[in-house]
PDB file of C-alpha atoms in Angstrom:
ATOM      1  CA  MET A   1     111.945  86.151 129.699  1.00  0.00           C
ATOM      2  CA  THR A   2     108.313  86.543 130.028  1.00  0.00           C
ATOM      3  CA  THR A   3     106.301  89.012 127.853  1.00  0.00           C
ATOM      4  CA  ALA A   4     106.060  91.555 130.636  1.00  0.00           C
ATOM      5  CA  GLU A   5     109.697  91.757 130.708  1.00  0.00           C
ATOM      6  CA  ILE A   6     110.423  91.980 126.954  1.00  0.00           C
ATOM      7  CA  ALA A   7     107.656  94.618 126.641  1.00  0.00           C
ATOM      8  CA  LYS A   8     109.360  96.683 129.637  1.00  0.00           C
ATOM      9  CA  GLN A   9     112.641  96.682 128.178  1.00  0.00           C
ATOM     10  CA  LEU A  10     111.829  97.228 124.561  1.00  0.00           C
ATOM     11  CA  VAL A  11     110.038 100.404 126.035  1.00  0.00           C
ATOM     12  CA  GLU A  12     113.073 101.362 128.129  1.00  0.00           C
ATOM     13  CA  LEU A  13     115.291 101.044 125.073  1.00  0.00           C
ATOM     14  CA  CYS A  14     112.793 103.154 122.671  1.00  0.00           C
ATOM     15  CA  ARG A  15     112.766 105.823 125.319  1.00  0.00           C
ATOM     16  CA  LYS A  16     116.871 105.900 124.979  1.00  0.00           C
ATOM     17  CA  GLY A  17     116.459 106.005 121.277  1.00  0.00           C
ATOM     18  CA  GLU A  18     117.884 102.385 121.048  1.00  0.00           C
ATOM     19  CA  ASN A  19     115.119 100.840 119.231  1.00  0.00           C
ATOM     20  CA  GLU A  20     117.934  98.785 116.751  1.00  0.00           C
ATOM     21  CA  LYS A  21     118.977  97.409 120.009  1.00  0.00           C
ATOM     22  CA  ALA A  22     115.349  96.025 120.938  1.00  0.00           C
ATOM     23  CA  VAL A  23     115.357  94.900 117.303  1.00  0.00           C
ATOM     24  CA  GLU A  24     118.871  92.909 118.102  1.00  0.00           C
ATOM     25  CA  LEU A  25     118.301  91.303 121.435  1.00  0.00           C
ATOM     26  CA  PHE A  26     114.005  90.770 121.045  1.00  0.00           C
ATOM     27  CA  TYR A  27     113.303  89.973 117.549  1.00  0.00           C
ATOM     28  CA  SER A  28     113.138  86.458 115.752  1.00  0.00           C
ATOM     29  CA  PRO A  29     114.541  86.077 112.939  1.00  0.00           C
ATOM     30  CA  ASP A  30     111.068  84.986 111.151  1.00  0.00           C
ATOM     31  CA  ILE A  31     110.022  88.298 112.723  1.00  0.00           C
ATOM     32  CA  VAL A  32     107.114  89.680 110.769  1.00  0.00           C
ATOM     33  CA  SER A  33     106.660  93.462 110.551  1.00  0.00           C
ATOM     34  CA  VAL A  34     103.227  94.924 109.505  1.00  0.00           C
ATOM     35  CA  GLU A  35     102.822  98.658 108.766  1.00  0.00           C
ATOM     36  CA  ALA A  36      99.157 100.375 108.749  1.00  0.00           C
ATOM     37  CA  GLY A  37      99.700 101.391 104.963  1.00  0.00           C
ATOM     38  CA  GLU A  38     102.031 101.159 102.198  1.00  0.00           C
ATOM     39  CA  MET A  39     105.303 103.134 103.035  1.00  0.00           C
ATOM     40  CA  PRO A  40     106.922 105.051 100.058  1.00  0.00           C
ATOM     41  CA  GLN A  41     109.847 102.553  99.936  1.00  0.00           C
ATOM     42  CA  ALA A  42     108.327  99.463 101.042  1.00  0.00           C
ATOM     43  CA  PRO A  43     105.809  97.040 100.831  1.00  0.00           C
ATOM     44  CA  ARG A  44     103.397  97.012 103.966  1.00  0.00           C
ATOM     45  CA  GLU A  45     104.745  93.801 105.582  1.00  0.00           C
ATOM     46  CA  ALA A  46     108.271  92.742 105.758  1.00  0.00           C
ATOM     47  CA  ARG A  47     109.445  89.293 106.895  1.00  0.00           C
ATOM     48  CA  GLY A  48     112.690  88.425 108.454  1.00  0.00           C
ATOM     49  CA  LEU A  49     115.232  90.255 110.529  1.00  0.00           C
ATOM     50  CA  ALA A  50     116.833  91.562 107.625  1.00  0.00           C
ATOM     51  CA  ALA A  51     113.840  92.833 105.900  1.00  0.00           C
ATOM     52  CA  VAL A  52     112.974  94.559 109.181  1.00  0.00           C
ATOM     53  CA  LYS A  53     116.609  96.082 109.769  1.00  0.00           C
ATOM     54  CA  LYS A  54     116.400  97.541 106.638  1.00  0.00           C
ATOM     55  CA  LYS A  55     113.494  99.214 107.353  1.00  0.00           C
ATOM     56  CA  GLY A  56     114.512 100.552 110.421  1.00  0.00           C
ATOM     57  CA  GLU A  57     117.882 102.002 108.588  1.00  0.00           C
ATOM     58  CA  TRP A  58     115.626 104.048 105.560  1.00  0.00           C
ATOM     59  CA  TRP A  59     113.732 105.163 108.514  1.00  0.00           C
ATOM     60  CA  ARG A  60     116.745 106.824 110.577  1.00  0.00           C
ATOM     61  CA  ALA A  61     118.359 107.699 107.311  1.00  0.00           C
ATOM     62  CA  ASN A  62     115.426 109.793 106.068  1.00  0.00           C
ATOM     63  CA  HIS A  63     113.906 111.639 108.904  1.00  0.00           C
ATOM     64  CA  THR A  64     115.257 113.519 112.051  1.00  0.00           C
ATOM     65  CA  VAL A  65     113.743 112.200 115.120  1.00  0.00           C
ATOM     66  CA  ASN A  66     113.232 115.922 117.437  1.00  0.00           C
ATOM     67  CA  SER A  67     111.137 114.252 120.266  1.00  0.00           C
ATOM     68  CA  ALA A  68     109.948 110.614 120.638  1.00  0.00           C
ATOM     69  CA  LYS A  69     107.942 109.309 123.547  1.00  0.00           C
ATOM     70  CA  ALA A  70     106.761 105.979 124.497  1.00  0.00           C
ATOM     71  CA  SER A  71     103.793 105.136 126.442  1.00  0.00           C
ATOM     72  CA  GLY A  72     103.214 101.968 128.174  1.00  0.00           C
ATOM     73  CA  PRO A  73     103.767  98.555 127.774  1.00  0.00           C
ATOM     74  CA  PHE A  74     100.500  97.424 128.015  1.00  0.00           C
ATOM     75  CA  VAL A  75     100.585  93.613 128.434  1.00  0.00           C
ATOM     76  CA  ALA A  76      98.817  90.369 127.969  1.00  0.00           C
ATOM     77  CA  VAL A  77      99.669  86.796 127.884  1.00  0.00           C
ATOM     78  CA  ASP A  78     101.699  86.770 124.695  1.00  0.00           C
ATOM     79  CA  LYS A  79     101.180  90.308 123.676  1.00  0.00           C
ATOM     80  CA  PHE A  80     101.316  93.755 124.383  1.00  0.00           C
ATOM     81  CA  ALA A  81     101.263  97.269 122.921  1.00  0.00           C
ATOM     82  CA  VAL A  82     103.385 100.603 122.813  1.00  0.00           C
ATOM     83  CA  GLY A  83     102.214 103.930 122.310  1.00  0.00           C
ATOM     84  CA  PHE A  84     104.424 106.093 120.584  1.00  0.00           C
ATOM     85  CA  ASP A  85     104.237 109.840 119.870  1.00  0.00           C
ATOM     86  CA  TYR A  86     107.535 111.385 117.153  1.00  0.00           C
ATOM     87  CA  ASP A  87     107.947 114.783 116.573  1.00  0.00           C
ATOM     88  CA  VAL A  88     109.960 114.369 112.726  1.00  0.00           C
ATOM     89  CA  THR A  89     111.390 116.398 110.075  1.00  0.00           C
ATOM     90  CA  VAL A  90     112.004 114.510 107.002  1.00  0.00           C
ATOM     91  CA  LYS A  91     115.359 115.242 105.731  1.00  0.00           C
ATOM     92  CA  ALA A  92     114.406 115.344 102.126  1.00  0.00           C
ATOM     93  CA  THR A  93     112.209 118.372 102.523  1.00  0.00           C
ATOM     94  CA  GLY A  94     112.566 119.754 105.570  1.00  0.00           C
ATOM     95  CA  LYS A  95     108.737 119.099 106.555  1.00  0.00           C
ATOM     96  CA  GLN A  96     108.406 118.536 110.247  1.00  0.00           C
ATOM     97  CA  MET A  97     105.434 116.746 111.229  1.00  0.00           C
ATOM     98  CA  LYS A  98     104.014 114.690 114.161  1.00  0.00           C
ATOM     99  CA  MET A  99     103.042 110.983 114.587  1.00  0.00           C
ATOM    100  CA  SER A 100     100.797 108.986 117.070  1.00  0.00           C
ATOM    101  CA  GLU A 101     100.864 105.183 116.238  1.00  0.00           C
ATOM    102  CA  VAL A 102     100.000 102.172 118.211  1.00  0.00           C
ATOM    103  CA  GLY A 103     102.516  98.987 118.139  1.00  0.00           C
ATOM    104  CA  VAL A 104     101.140  95.794 119.355  1.00  0.00           C
ATOM    105  CA  TYR A 105     103.663  93.122 119.467  1.00  0.00           C
ATOM    106  CA  THR A 106     103.154  89.052 119.417  1.00  0.00           C
ATOM    107  CA  VAL A 107     105.873  87.210 121.797  1.00  0.00           C
ATOM    108  CA  SER A 108     106.048  83.503 121.156  1.00  0.00           C
ATOM    109  CA  ASN A 109     109.319  81.614 123.099  1.00  0.00           C
ATOM    110  CA  GLY A 110     110.807  84.356 124.027  1.00  0.00           C
ATOM    111  CA  LYS A 111     110.892  86.374 120.938  1.00  0.00           C
ATOM    112  CA  ILE A 112     109.005  88.786 119.333  1.00  0.00           C
ATOM    113  CA  VAL A 113     107.696  87.120 115.978  1.00  0.00           C
ATOM    114  CA  HIS A 114     104.932  89.928 115.023  1.00  0.00           C
ATOM    115  CA  GLU A 115     104.638  93.525 115.387  1.00  0.00           C
ATOM    116  CA  GLU A 116     101.739  95.717 113.688  1.00  0.00           C
ATOM    117  CA  PHE A 117     101.516  99.655 113.837  1.00  0.00           C
ATOM    118  CA  LEU A 118      98.239 101.404 113.726  1.00  0.00           C
ATOM    119  CA  TYR A 119      98.471 105.146 113.004  1.00  0.00           C
ATOM    120  CA  ARG A 120      96.605 108.015 115.012  1.00  0.00           C
ATOM    121  CA  ALA A 121      93.615 108.538 112.658  1.00  0.00           C
ATOM    122  CA  GLY A 122      90.578 111.704 112.895  1.00  0.00           C
TER     123      GLY A 122
ATOM    124  CA  MET B   1      81.530 100.730 106.924  1.00  0.00           C
ATOM    125  CA  THR B   2      85.316 101.194 106.667  1.00  0.00           C
ATOM    126  CA  THR B   3      87.504 100.162 109.370  1.00  0.00           C
ATOM    127  CA  ALA B   4      88.174 103.639 110.235  1.00  0.00           C
ATOM    128  CA  GLU B   5      84.696 104.828 110.199  1.00  0.00           C
ATOM    129  CA  ILE B   6      84.061 102.099 112.957  1.00  0.00           C
ATOM    130  CA  ALA B   7      86.799 103.083 114.886  1.00  0.00           C
ATOM    131  CA  LYS B   8      85.691 107.096 114.959  1.00  0.00           C
ATOM    132  CA  GLN B   9      82.292 106.162 115.907  1.00  0.00           C
ATOM    133  CA  LEU B  10      83.157 103.712 118.865  1.00  0.00           C
ATOM    134  CA  VAL B  11      85.886 106.066 120.094  1.00  0.00           C
ATOM    135  CA  GLU B  12      83.157 108.629 120.008  1.00  0.00           C
ATOM    136  CA  LEU B  13      80.267 106.674 122.078  1.00  0.00           C
ATOM    137  CA  CYS B  14      82.931 105.341 124.468  1.00  0.00           C
ATOM    138  CA  ARG B  15      83.624 108.856 125.221  1.00  0.00           C
ATOM    139  CA  LYS B  16      79.883 109.608 126.050  1.00  0.00           C
ATOM    140  CA  GLY B  17      79.750 106.287 128.234  1.00  0.00           C
ATOM    141  CA  GLU B  18      77.637 104.637 125.767  1.00  0.00           C
ATOM    142  CA  ASN B  19      79.900 101.636 124.969  1.00  0.00           C
ATOM    143  CA  GLU B  20      76.826  99.181 125.026  1.00  0.00           C
ATOM    144  CA  LYS B  21      75.335 101.518 122.084  1.00  0.00           C
ATOM    145  CA  ALA B  22      78.711 100.336 120.289  1.00  0.00           C
ATOM    146  CA  VAL B  23      78.715  96.573 120.975  1.00  0.00           C
ATOM    147  CA  GLU B  24      74.749  96.517 119.495  1.00  0.00           C
ATOM    148  CA  LEU B  25      75.931  98.790 116.637  1.00  0.00           C
ATOM    149  CA  PHE B  26      79.112  97.101 115.592  1.00  0.00           C
ATOM    150  CA  TYR B  27      79.713  93.727 117.173  1.00  0.00           C
ATOM    151  CA  SER B  28      79.495  90.644 115.337  1.00  0.00           C
ATOM    152  CA  PRO B  29      77.287  87.764 116.501  1.00  0.00           C
ATOM    153  CA  ASP B  30      80.463  86.111 116.477  1.00  0.00           C
ATOM    154  CA  ILE B  31      82.248  88.405 118.633  1.00  0.00           C
ATOM    155  CA  VAL B  32      85.299  86.838 120.603  1.00  0.00           C
ATOM    156  CA  SER B  33      86.296  88.853 123.094  1.00  0.00           C
ATOM    157  CA  VAL B  34      89.644  88.384 125.221  1.00  0.00           C
ATOM    158  CA  GLU B  35      90.763  90.007 128.353  1.00  0.00           C
ATOM    159  CA  ALA B  36      94.735  90.202 129.325  1.00  0.00           C
ATOM    160  CA  GLY B  37      94.152  88.063 132.352  1.00  0.00           C
ATOM    161  CA  GLU B  38      91.809  85.957 133.945  1.00  0.00           C
ATOM    162  CA  MET B  39      88.640  88.327 135.470  1.00  0.00           C
ATOM    163  CA  PRO B  40      87.036  87.241 138.774  1.00  0.00           C
ATOM    164  CA  GLN B  41      83.698  86.653 137.271  1.00  0.00           C
ATOM    165  CA  ALA B  42      84.709  85.105 134.063  1.00  0.00           C
ATOM    166  CA  PRO B  43      86.984  83.192 131.838  1.00  0.00           C
ATOM    167  CA  ARG B  44      89.658  85.256 130.264  1.00  0.00           C
ATOM    168  CA  GLU B  45      87.957  84.503 126.745  1.00  0.00           C
ATOM    169  CA  ALA B  46      84.312  85.385 126.016  1.00  0.00           C
ATOM    170  CA  ARG B  47      82.597  84.092 122.501  1.00  0.00           C
ATOM    171  CA  GLY B  48      79.448  85.456 120.957  1.00  0.00           C
ATOM    172  CA  LEU B  49      77.357  88.535 121.326  1.00  0.00           C
ATOM    173  CA  ALA B  50      75.480  87.169 124.685  1.00  0.00           C
ATOM    174  CA  ALA B  51      78.645  86.280 126.560  1.00  0.00           C
ATOM    175  CA  VAL B  52      80.638  89.884 125.578  1.00  0.00           C
ATOM    176  CA  LYS B  53      77.133  91.906 126.655  1.00  0.00           C
ATOM    177  CA  LYS B  54      77.023  89.808 129.707  1.00  0.00           C
ATOM    178  CA  LYS B  55      80.364  90.918 130.866  1.00  0.00           C
ATOM    179  CA  GLY B  56      79.872  94.395 129.831  1.00  0.00           C
ATOM    180  CA  GLU B  57      76.952  94.668 132.115  1.00  0.00           C
ATOM    181  CA  TRP B  58      79.007  92.723 135.518  1.00  0.00           C
ATOM    182  CA  TRP B  59      81.523  95.216 134.521  1.00  0.00           C
ATOM    183  CA  ARG B  60      78.448  98.316 134.778  1.00  0.00           C
ATOM    184  CA  ALA B  61      77.289  96.350 137.701  1.00  0.00           C
ATOM    185  CA  ASN B  62      80.133  96.469 139.999  1.00  0.00           C
ATOM    186  CA  HIS B  63      81.874  99.857 138.928  1.00  0.00           C
ATOM    187  CA  THR B  64      81.183 103.357 139.383  1.00  0.00           C
ATOM    188  CA  VAL B  65      82.970 104.991 136.623  1.00  0.00           C
ATOM    189  CA  ASN B  66      84.185 108.360 138.031  1.00  0.00           C
ATOM    190  CA  SER B  67      86.178 108.929 134.678  1.00  0.00           C
ATOM    191  CA  ALA B  68      86.894 107.765 131.592  1.00  0.00           C
ATOM    192  CA  LYS B  69      88.987 108.884 128.568  1.00  0.00           C
ATOM    193  CA  ALA B  70      89.666 107.171 125.173  1.00  0.00           C
ATOM    194  CA  SER B  71      92.637 107.939 123.023  1.00  0.00           C
ATOM    195  CA  GLY B  72      92.604 107.593 119.337  1.00  0.00           C
ATOM    196  CA  PRO B  73      91.685 105.869 117.243  1.00  0.00           C
ATOM    197  CA  PHE B  74      94.541 104.500 115.850  1.00  0.00           C
ATOM    198  CA  VAL B  75      93.674 102.423 112.238  1.00  0.00           C
ATOM    199  CA  ALA B  76      95.244 100.040 110.127  1.00  0.00           C
ATOM    200  CA  VAL B  77      93.399  98.370 106.890  1.00  0.00           C
ATOM    201  CA  ASP B  78      91.210  95.606 108.844  1.00  0.00           C
ATOM    202  CA  LYS B  79      92.280  96.313 112.815  1.00  0.00           C
ATOM    203  CA  PHE B  80      92.032  99.425 115.273  1.00  0.00           C
ATOM    204  CA  ALA B  81      93.524 100.544 118.762  1.00  0.00           C
ATOM    205  CA  VAL B  82      91.911 102.630 121.224  1.00  0.00           C
ATOM    206  CA  GLY B  83      93.807 103.709 124.590  1.00  0.00           C
ATOM    207  CA  PHE B  84      91.266 103.977 127.465  1.00  0.00           C
ATOM    208  CA  ASP B  85      91.971 105.248 130.803  1.00  0.00           C
ATOM    209  CA  TYR B  86      89.296 104.745 133.672  1.00  0.00           C
ATOM    210  CA  ASP B  87      89.182 105.999 137.320  1.00  0.00           C
ATOM    211  CA  VAL B  88      86.863 103.836 138.828  1.00  0.00           C
ATOM    212  CA  THR B  89      85.192 102.584 142.203  1.00  0.00           C
ATOM    213  CA  VAL B  90      84.653  98.971 142.767  1.00  0.00           C
ATOM    214  CA  LYS B  91      80.959  98.880 144.149  1.00  0.00           C
ATOM    215  CA  ALA B  92      81.431  96.071 146.760  1.00  0.00           C
ATOM    216  CA  THR B  93      84.722  97.547 148.690  1.00  0.00           C
ATOM    217  CA  GLY B  94      84.566 101.030 148.029  1.00  0.00           C
ATOM    218  CA  LYS B  95      88.149 100.686 146.781  1.00  0.00           C
ATOM    219  CA  GLN B  96      88.930 103.790 143.912  1.00  0.00           C
ATOM    220  CA  MET B  97      91.618 102.790 141.112  1.00  0.00           C
ATOM    221  CA  LYS B  98      93.267 103.962 138.027  1.00  0.00           C
ATOM    222  CA  MET B  99      93.295 101.363 135.160  1.00  0.00           C
ATOM    223  CA  SER B 100      94.606 102.203 131.617  1.00  0.00           C
ATOM    224  CA  GLU B 101      94.458  99.856 128.969  1.00  0.00           C
ATOM    225  CA  VAL B 102      94.717  99.568 125.001  1.00  0.00           C
ATOM    226  CA  GLY B 103      91.680  97.707 122.933  1.00  0.00           C
ATOM    227  CA  VAL B 104      92.967  96.129 119.601  1.00  0.00           C
ATOM    228  CA  TYR B 105      89.957  95.592 117.294  1.00  0.00           C
ATOM    229  CA  THR B 106      89.508  93.147 114.340  1.00  0.00           C
ATOM    230  CA  VAL B 107      87.124  94.555 111.637  1.00  0.00           C
ATOM    231  CA  SER B 108      85.598  91.668 109.125  1.00  0.00           C
ATOM    232  CA  ASN B 109      82.917  92.421 106.720  1.00  0.00           C
ATOM    233  CA  GLY B 110      81.681  95.562 108.381  1.00  0.00           C
ATOM    234  CA  LYS B 111      81.887  94.242 112.036  1.00  0.00           C
ATOM    235  CA  ILE B 112      84.291  93.761 114.995  1.00  0.00           C
ATOM    236  CA  VAL B 113      84.909  90.171 115.077  1.00  0.00           C
ATOM    237  CA  HIS B 114      87.898  90.175 117.829  1.00  0.00           C
ATOM    238  CA  GLU B 115      88.660  92.750 120.781  1.00  0.00           C
ATOM    239  CA  GLU B 116      91.237  92.339 122.849  1.00  0.00           C
ATOM    240  CA  PHE B 117      92.513  94.060 126.038  1.00  0.00           C
ATOM    241  CA  LEU B 118      95.955  94.850 127.092  1.00  0.00           C
ATOM    242  CA  TYR B 119      96.638  96.758 130.668  1.00  0.00           C
ATOM    243  CA  ARG B 120      99.120  98.945 131.855  1.00  0.00           C
ATOM    244  CA  ALA B 121     102.186  97.223 133.267  1.00  0.00           C
ATOM    245  CA  GLY B 122     105.251  98.440 135.225  1.00  0.00           C
TER     246      GLY B 122
END
């Protein structure tokens, strides 16, 4: 599968809220996932499919997604980017917040081997 | 200067159409600039400040910018991303077109050392 094909399908799955399925289908066992900063529950960098799935499970367990929008994909030879706009409620506090981020994905041998998230600032 | 400060100022300069000034202020002499694909006039990768300036000059000489929008910045520790939406006219053909891209910038020692552009697909 080309970078463009993976990018398109990942965006379609995220639009349907099926982010987990994108991980199953397209992520390498050796995926490295990097957040813009430290997360409350985890280090900035997660290595390996099990760690990445665990991070996703934590996210879904602790947030209610009120709305989610995916923009793109934006594609180069072995990379693609997707813009995400979320409106979520933190279950523990009931606090509702908007978050915008860009995910930058690197593809190697038909699998996503690296993802990095950059958060909206300023 | 931090990554966030450079990111914010680059976006402000791009919004004013002063992209050249951002190159002067924030780019390393060893900048590497990577396009999503081959350009008609240049290789995909430009190395060094002179090559990057030349690419910008070519762009400005051959396109009329009807409108430009910059979204972001989206920031991590040593990287930031900016979304760009352009409406341009190709001077040689008179063809008007819309382009959307994401620029991903890497900062080292207070200078931008790498930029990569991903183009809107699908």
